[in-house]
Each structure stands twice: as C-alpha cells, then as structure tokens.
Tab-separated table of C-alpha atoms in Angstrom:
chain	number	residue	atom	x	y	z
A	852	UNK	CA	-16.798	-1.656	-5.288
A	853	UNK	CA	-14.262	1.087	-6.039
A	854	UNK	CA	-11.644	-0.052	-8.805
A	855	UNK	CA	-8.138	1.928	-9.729
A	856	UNK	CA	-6.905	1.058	-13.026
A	857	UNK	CA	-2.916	1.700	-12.971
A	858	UNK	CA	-1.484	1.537	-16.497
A	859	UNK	CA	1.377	0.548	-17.804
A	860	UNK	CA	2.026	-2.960	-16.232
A	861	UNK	CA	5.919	-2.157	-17.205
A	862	UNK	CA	7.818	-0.077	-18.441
A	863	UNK	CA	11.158	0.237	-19.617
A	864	UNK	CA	13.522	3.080	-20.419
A	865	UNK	CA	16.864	4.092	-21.281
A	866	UNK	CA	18.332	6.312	-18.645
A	867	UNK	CA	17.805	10.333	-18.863
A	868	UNK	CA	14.396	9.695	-20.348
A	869	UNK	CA	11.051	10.834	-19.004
A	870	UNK	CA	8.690	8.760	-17.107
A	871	UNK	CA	4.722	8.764	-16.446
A	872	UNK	CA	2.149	6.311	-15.351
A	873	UNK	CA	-1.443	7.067	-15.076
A	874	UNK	CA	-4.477	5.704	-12.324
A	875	UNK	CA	-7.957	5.955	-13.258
A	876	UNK	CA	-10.655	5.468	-10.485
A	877	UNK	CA	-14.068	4.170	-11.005
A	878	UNK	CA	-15.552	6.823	-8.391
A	879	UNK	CA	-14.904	9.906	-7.441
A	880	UNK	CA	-12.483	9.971	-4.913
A	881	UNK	CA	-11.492	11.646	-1.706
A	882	UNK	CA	-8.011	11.818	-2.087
A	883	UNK	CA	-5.301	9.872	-4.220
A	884	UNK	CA	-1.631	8.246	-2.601
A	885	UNK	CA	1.442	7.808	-4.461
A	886	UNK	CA	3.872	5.231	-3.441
A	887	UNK	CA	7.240	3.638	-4.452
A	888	UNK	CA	8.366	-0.207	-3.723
A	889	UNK	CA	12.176	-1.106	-4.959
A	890	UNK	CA	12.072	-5.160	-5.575
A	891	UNK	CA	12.249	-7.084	-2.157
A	892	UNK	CA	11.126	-3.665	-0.522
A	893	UNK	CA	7.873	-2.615	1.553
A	894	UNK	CA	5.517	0.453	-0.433
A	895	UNK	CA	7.231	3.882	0.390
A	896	UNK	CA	4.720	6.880	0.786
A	897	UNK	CA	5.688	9.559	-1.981
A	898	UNK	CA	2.713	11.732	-1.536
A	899	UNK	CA	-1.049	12.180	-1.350
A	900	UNK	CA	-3.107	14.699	-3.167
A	901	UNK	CA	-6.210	16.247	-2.210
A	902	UNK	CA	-7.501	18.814	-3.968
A	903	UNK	CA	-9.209	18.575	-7.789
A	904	UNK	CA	-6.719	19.865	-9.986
A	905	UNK	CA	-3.735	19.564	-7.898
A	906	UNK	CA	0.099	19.514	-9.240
A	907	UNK	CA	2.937	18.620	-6.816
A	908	UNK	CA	6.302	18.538	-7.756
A	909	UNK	CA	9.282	16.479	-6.066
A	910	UNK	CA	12.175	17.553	-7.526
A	911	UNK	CA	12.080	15.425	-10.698
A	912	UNK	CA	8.626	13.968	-9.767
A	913	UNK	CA	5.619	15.632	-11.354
A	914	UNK	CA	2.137	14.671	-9.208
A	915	UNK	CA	-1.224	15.589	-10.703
A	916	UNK	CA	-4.859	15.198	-9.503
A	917	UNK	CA	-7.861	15.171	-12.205
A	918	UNK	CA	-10.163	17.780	-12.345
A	919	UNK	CA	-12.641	15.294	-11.876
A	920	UNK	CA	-10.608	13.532	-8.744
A	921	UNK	CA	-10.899	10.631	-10.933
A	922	UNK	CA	-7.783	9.818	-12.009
A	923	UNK	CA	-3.800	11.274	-11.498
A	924	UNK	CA	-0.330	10.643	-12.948
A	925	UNK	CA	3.477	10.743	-12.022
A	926	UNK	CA	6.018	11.954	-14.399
A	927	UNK	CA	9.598	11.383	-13.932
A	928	UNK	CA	11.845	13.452	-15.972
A	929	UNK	CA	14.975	12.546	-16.830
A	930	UNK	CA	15.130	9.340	-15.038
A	931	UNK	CA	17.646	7.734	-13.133
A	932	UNK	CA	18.698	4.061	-11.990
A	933	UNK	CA	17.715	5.255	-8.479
A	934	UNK	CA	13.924	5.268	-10.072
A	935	UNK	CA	13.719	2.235	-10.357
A	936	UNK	CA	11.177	-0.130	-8.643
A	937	UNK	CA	7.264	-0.264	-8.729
A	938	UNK	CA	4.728	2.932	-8.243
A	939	UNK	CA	1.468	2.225	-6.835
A	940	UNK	CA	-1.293	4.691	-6.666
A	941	UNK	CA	-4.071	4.491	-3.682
A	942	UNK	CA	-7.805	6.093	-3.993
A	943	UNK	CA	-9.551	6.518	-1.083
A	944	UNK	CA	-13.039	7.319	-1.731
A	945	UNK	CA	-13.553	9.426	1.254
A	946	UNK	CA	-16.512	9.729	3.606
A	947	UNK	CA	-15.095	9.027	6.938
A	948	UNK	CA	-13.658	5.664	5.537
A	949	UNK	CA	-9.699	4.850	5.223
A	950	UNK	CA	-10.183	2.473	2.826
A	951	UNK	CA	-7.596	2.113	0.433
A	952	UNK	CA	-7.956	0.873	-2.925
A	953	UNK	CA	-4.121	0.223	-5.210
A	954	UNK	CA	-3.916	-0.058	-8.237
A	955	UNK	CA	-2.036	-3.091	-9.732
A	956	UNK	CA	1.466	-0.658	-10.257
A	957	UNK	CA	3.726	0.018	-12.582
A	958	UNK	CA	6.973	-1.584	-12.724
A	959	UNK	CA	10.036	1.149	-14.157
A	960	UNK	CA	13.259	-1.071	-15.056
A	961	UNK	CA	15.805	1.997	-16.570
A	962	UNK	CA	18.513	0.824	-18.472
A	963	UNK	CA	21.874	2.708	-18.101
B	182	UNK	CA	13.569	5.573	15.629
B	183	UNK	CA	9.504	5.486	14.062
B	184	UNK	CA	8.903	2.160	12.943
B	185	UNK	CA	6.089	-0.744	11.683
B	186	UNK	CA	7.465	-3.987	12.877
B	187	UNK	CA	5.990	-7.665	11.739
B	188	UNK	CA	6.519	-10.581	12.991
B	189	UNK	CA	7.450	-13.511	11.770
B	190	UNK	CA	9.362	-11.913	8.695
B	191	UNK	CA	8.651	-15.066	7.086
B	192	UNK	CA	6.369	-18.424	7.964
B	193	UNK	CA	5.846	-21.934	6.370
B	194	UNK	CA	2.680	-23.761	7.710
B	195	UNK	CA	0.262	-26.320	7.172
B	196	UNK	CA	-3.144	-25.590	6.113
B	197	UNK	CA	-5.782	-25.247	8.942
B	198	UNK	CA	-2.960	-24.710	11.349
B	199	UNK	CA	-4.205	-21.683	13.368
B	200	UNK	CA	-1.320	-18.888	12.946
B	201	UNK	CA	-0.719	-14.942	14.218
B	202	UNK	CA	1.058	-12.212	12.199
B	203	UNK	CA	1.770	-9.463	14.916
B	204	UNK	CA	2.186	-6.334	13.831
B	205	UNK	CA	3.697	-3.013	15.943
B	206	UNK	CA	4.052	0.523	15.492
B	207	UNK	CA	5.767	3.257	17.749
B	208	UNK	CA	4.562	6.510	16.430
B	209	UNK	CA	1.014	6.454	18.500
B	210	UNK	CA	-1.033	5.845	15.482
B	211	UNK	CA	-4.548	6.071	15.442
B	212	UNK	CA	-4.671	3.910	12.047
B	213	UNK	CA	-3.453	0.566	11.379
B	214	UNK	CA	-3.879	-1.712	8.381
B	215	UNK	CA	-3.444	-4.907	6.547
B	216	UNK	CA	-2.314	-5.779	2.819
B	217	UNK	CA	-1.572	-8.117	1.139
B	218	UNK	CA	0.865	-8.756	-2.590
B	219	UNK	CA	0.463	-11.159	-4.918
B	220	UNK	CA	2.170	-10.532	-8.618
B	221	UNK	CA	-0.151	-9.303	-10.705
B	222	UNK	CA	-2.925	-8.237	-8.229
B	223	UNK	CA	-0.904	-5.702	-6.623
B	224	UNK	CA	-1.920	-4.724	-2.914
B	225	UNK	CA	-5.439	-5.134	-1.593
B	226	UNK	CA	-6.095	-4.148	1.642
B	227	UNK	CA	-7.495	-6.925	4.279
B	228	UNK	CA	-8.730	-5.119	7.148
B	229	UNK	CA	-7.968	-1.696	8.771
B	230	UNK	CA	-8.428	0.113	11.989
B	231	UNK	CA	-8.963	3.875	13.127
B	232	UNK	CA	-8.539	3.237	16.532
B	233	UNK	CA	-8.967	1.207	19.226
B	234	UNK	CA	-11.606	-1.544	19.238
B	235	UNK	CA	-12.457	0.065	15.641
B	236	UNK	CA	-12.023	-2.042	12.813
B	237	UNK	CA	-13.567	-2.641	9.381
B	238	UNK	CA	-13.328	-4.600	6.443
B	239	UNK	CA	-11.279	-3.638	3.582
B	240	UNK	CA	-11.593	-5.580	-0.351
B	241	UNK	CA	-10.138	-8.914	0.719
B	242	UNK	CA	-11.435	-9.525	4.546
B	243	UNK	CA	-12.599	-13.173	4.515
B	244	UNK	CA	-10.583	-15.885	5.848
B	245	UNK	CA	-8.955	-13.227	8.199
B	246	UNK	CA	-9.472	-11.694	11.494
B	247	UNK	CA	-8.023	-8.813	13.387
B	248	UNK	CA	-8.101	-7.186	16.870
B	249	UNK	CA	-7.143	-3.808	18.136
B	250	UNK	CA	-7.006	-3.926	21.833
B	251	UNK	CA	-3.920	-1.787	22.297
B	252	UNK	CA	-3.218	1.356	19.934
B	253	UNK	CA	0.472	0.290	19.477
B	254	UNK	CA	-0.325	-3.183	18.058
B	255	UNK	CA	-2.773	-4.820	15.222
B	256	UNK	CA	-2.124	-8.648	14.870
B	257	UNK	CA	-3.024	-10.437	12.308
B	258	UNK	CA	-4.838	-13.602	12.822
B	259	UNK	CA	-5.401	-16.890	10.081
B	260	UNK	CA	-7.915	-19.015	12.267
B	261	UNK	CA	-7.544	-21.870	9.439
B	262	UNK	CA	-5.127	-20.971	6.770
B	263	UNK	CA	-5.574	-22.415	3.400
B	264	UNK	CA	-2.928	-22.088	0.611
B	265	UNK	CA	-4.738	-19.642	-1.491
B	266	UNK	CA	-3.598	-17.263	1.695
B	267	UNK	CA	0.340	-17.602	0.659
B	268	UNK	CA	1.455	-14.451	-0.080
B	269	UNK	CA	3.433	-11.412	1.012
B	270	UNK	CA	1.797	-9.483	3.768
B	271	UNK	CA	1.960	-6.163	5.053
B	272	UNK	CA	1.258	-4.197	7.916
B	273	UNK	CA	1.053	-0.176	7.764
B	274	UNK	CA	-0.073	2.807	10.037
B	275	UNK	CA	-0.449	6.651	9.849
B	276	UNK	CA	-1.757	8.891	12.456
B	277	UNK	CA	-5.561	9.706	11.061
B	278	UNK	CA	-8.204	9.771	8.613
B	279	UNK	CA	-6.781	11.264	5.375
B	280	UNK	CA	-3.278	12.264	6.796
B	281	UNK	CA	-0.354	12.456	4.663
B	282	UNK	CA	2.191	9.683	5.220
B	283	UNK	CA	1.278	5.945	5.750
B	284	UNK	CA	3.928	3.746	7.179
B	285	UNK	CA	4.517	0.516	5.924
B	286	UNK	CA	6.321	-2.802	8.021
B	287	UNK	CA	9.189	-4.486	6.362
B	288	UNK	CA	6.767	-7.342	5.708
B	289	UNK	CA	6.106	-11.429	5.912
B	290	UNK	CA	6.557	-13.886	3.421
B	291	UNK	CA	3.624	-16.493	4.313
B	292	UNK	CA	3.362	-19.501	3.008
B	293	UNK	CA	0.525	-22.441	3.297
B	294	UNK	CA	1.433	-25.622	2.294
C-alpha cells in the first residue's frame, strides 16, 4: 500500500531560525495535506496542495508540491515558540478515494 | 460554532467488553473519518465515509467497525476490544472528496486493560 516517509523525527532549534521538514510518497499522489498538532492537541489543517509544482506561502510558512507529486516540504522561517508542536503531512493517492495516508511527523521543540 | 465532537473524551475498559466511540459533526459533511495515534506510528486512518451508508476501509480497519446512518454522526464501534487497541483516537470530517480543510474532534484517550 501507499507509504509517506516524513523526515526528521525531531527537531530542535534556537528561536529566529529556519525550519523545514520533508514527506516522500511511495506513489504518485493526488494531492498532499499539511497539518499542525501542539502536544495534548487534535491535528490542525494548514493546507492542501494540488497541483505538481505548487508553492504556497502562509506568512512565514513556505508549502511546496514535487514536480513529480511525490513528495513536498514546509519551511518555517524565522521560527517562533508559537511553532512549536508536531507537522504531519497526508497523501491521498487520488482516484475517487479519500484515503489518507500520514506520515509519522515531525516534532519542532524551539528553544527561546 | 462548526465543530467534531467525541465522546467519551477518555475510556478505561476491559478487554472483550463491547464499547462505542460516537463521533458528531455540525457542518453537514459529506466525509467522516477515523484515526488513530500511537507515538511513533503517527496517525493511520481506520475507516472513512463519503456519505451516507458509504464507508470503506482505510490502513488499519480490522478489529473495528463503523456505521453511517445519519450524515451528522459516524460512531465508532470496538465489538471486542483487545489492549493492542489502547490508543488516542480521532474523529475528523470535511465536506467532499479532495476539499480543502478537514476537521478534526478534540479526541479520546482509550484504554484496554
């Protein structure tokens, strides 16, 4: 079945620094979820991107969609305590199904 | 306000003690769906549903069932729970097939003793 590899596990930062973790899917996907959980919190949607190639910005969040609609990234620039919690990505591979496949997310601690 | 509700928010049981996990959403939904957490295996979704009486397996189905008689409401159902089904559940909907924003329930704490 369809596997999205979310890397790093962790990571840690010092505050003002930049941010990015990276999903890689094992197919080809329809479309590609970005969400945010803060510790003893439910998954917040941040986005979903759709089209191969795609860039969407959030004010300091940077969204991007592989050419190949294989794999995508979030960037945080500059980040804040605020940022902190767990990002999960979500592939859906499409053809009429709403199946949702996360990856394992990575958890952002940022120290002040 | 638009809201997922769950109930219980959290439940300690016995295993093979039949339980329910309701779940409730009042945005008029077409989708609904099931994950579960467990540290270091992230979310995997259980089952889903695109609408009424419509509802298919997701990565992790077995051991759970699910009905969709009503659009508002998706419950959640353990016929014989076993501890390897402790874990942190959640509950979500969004209002189609590749639509933007999926709403997630506040979620419940299960545990199978």
């Amino acid at each position: 079945g369809q596997q999205v590899m979310q890397i790093p596990q962790y990571q840690h930062v010092q505050e003002g620094e930049d941010f990015t973790t990276y999903c890689n899917s094992s197919t080809t996907l329809s479309n590609i979820q970005w969400y945010k959980q803060r510790p003893g919190g439910h998954p917040v949607f941040l986005i979903q991107l759709v089209k191969s190639g795609e860039v969407k910005k959030q004010k300091r969040l940077t969204f991007q969609f592989g050419e190949a609609k294989k794999n995508s990234s979030l960037h945080i620039t500059a980040t804040q305590t605020t940022d902190v919690g767990t990002y999960f990505c979500a592939g859906n591979s499409g053809a009429g199904s709403y199946q949702l496949t996360f990856g394992k997310g990575t958890k952002l601690s940022v120290i002040p | 306000e638009a809201q997922v509700t769950q109930n219980p928010r959290y439940l300690i049981t016995v295993t093979g003690k039949k339980l329910t996990v309701t779940c409730s959403q009042n945005m008029n939904h077409e989708y609904m769906s099931w994950y579960r957490q467990d540290p270091g295996l992230g979310l995997r979704q259980i089952y889903y549903s695109m609408n009424v009486e419509v509802t298919d397996k997701g990565d992790v189905p077995e051991g759970y069932k699910v009905s969709r008689k009503e659009k508002r409401n998706f419950p959640l159902i353990l016929e014989s729970p076993s501890p390897n089904q402790t874990s942190l559940y959640f509950c979500a909907s969004a209002s189609g097939i590749n639509t933007d924003t999926q709403y997630f329930g506040p979620g419940t704490r299960l545990t199978v003793l």
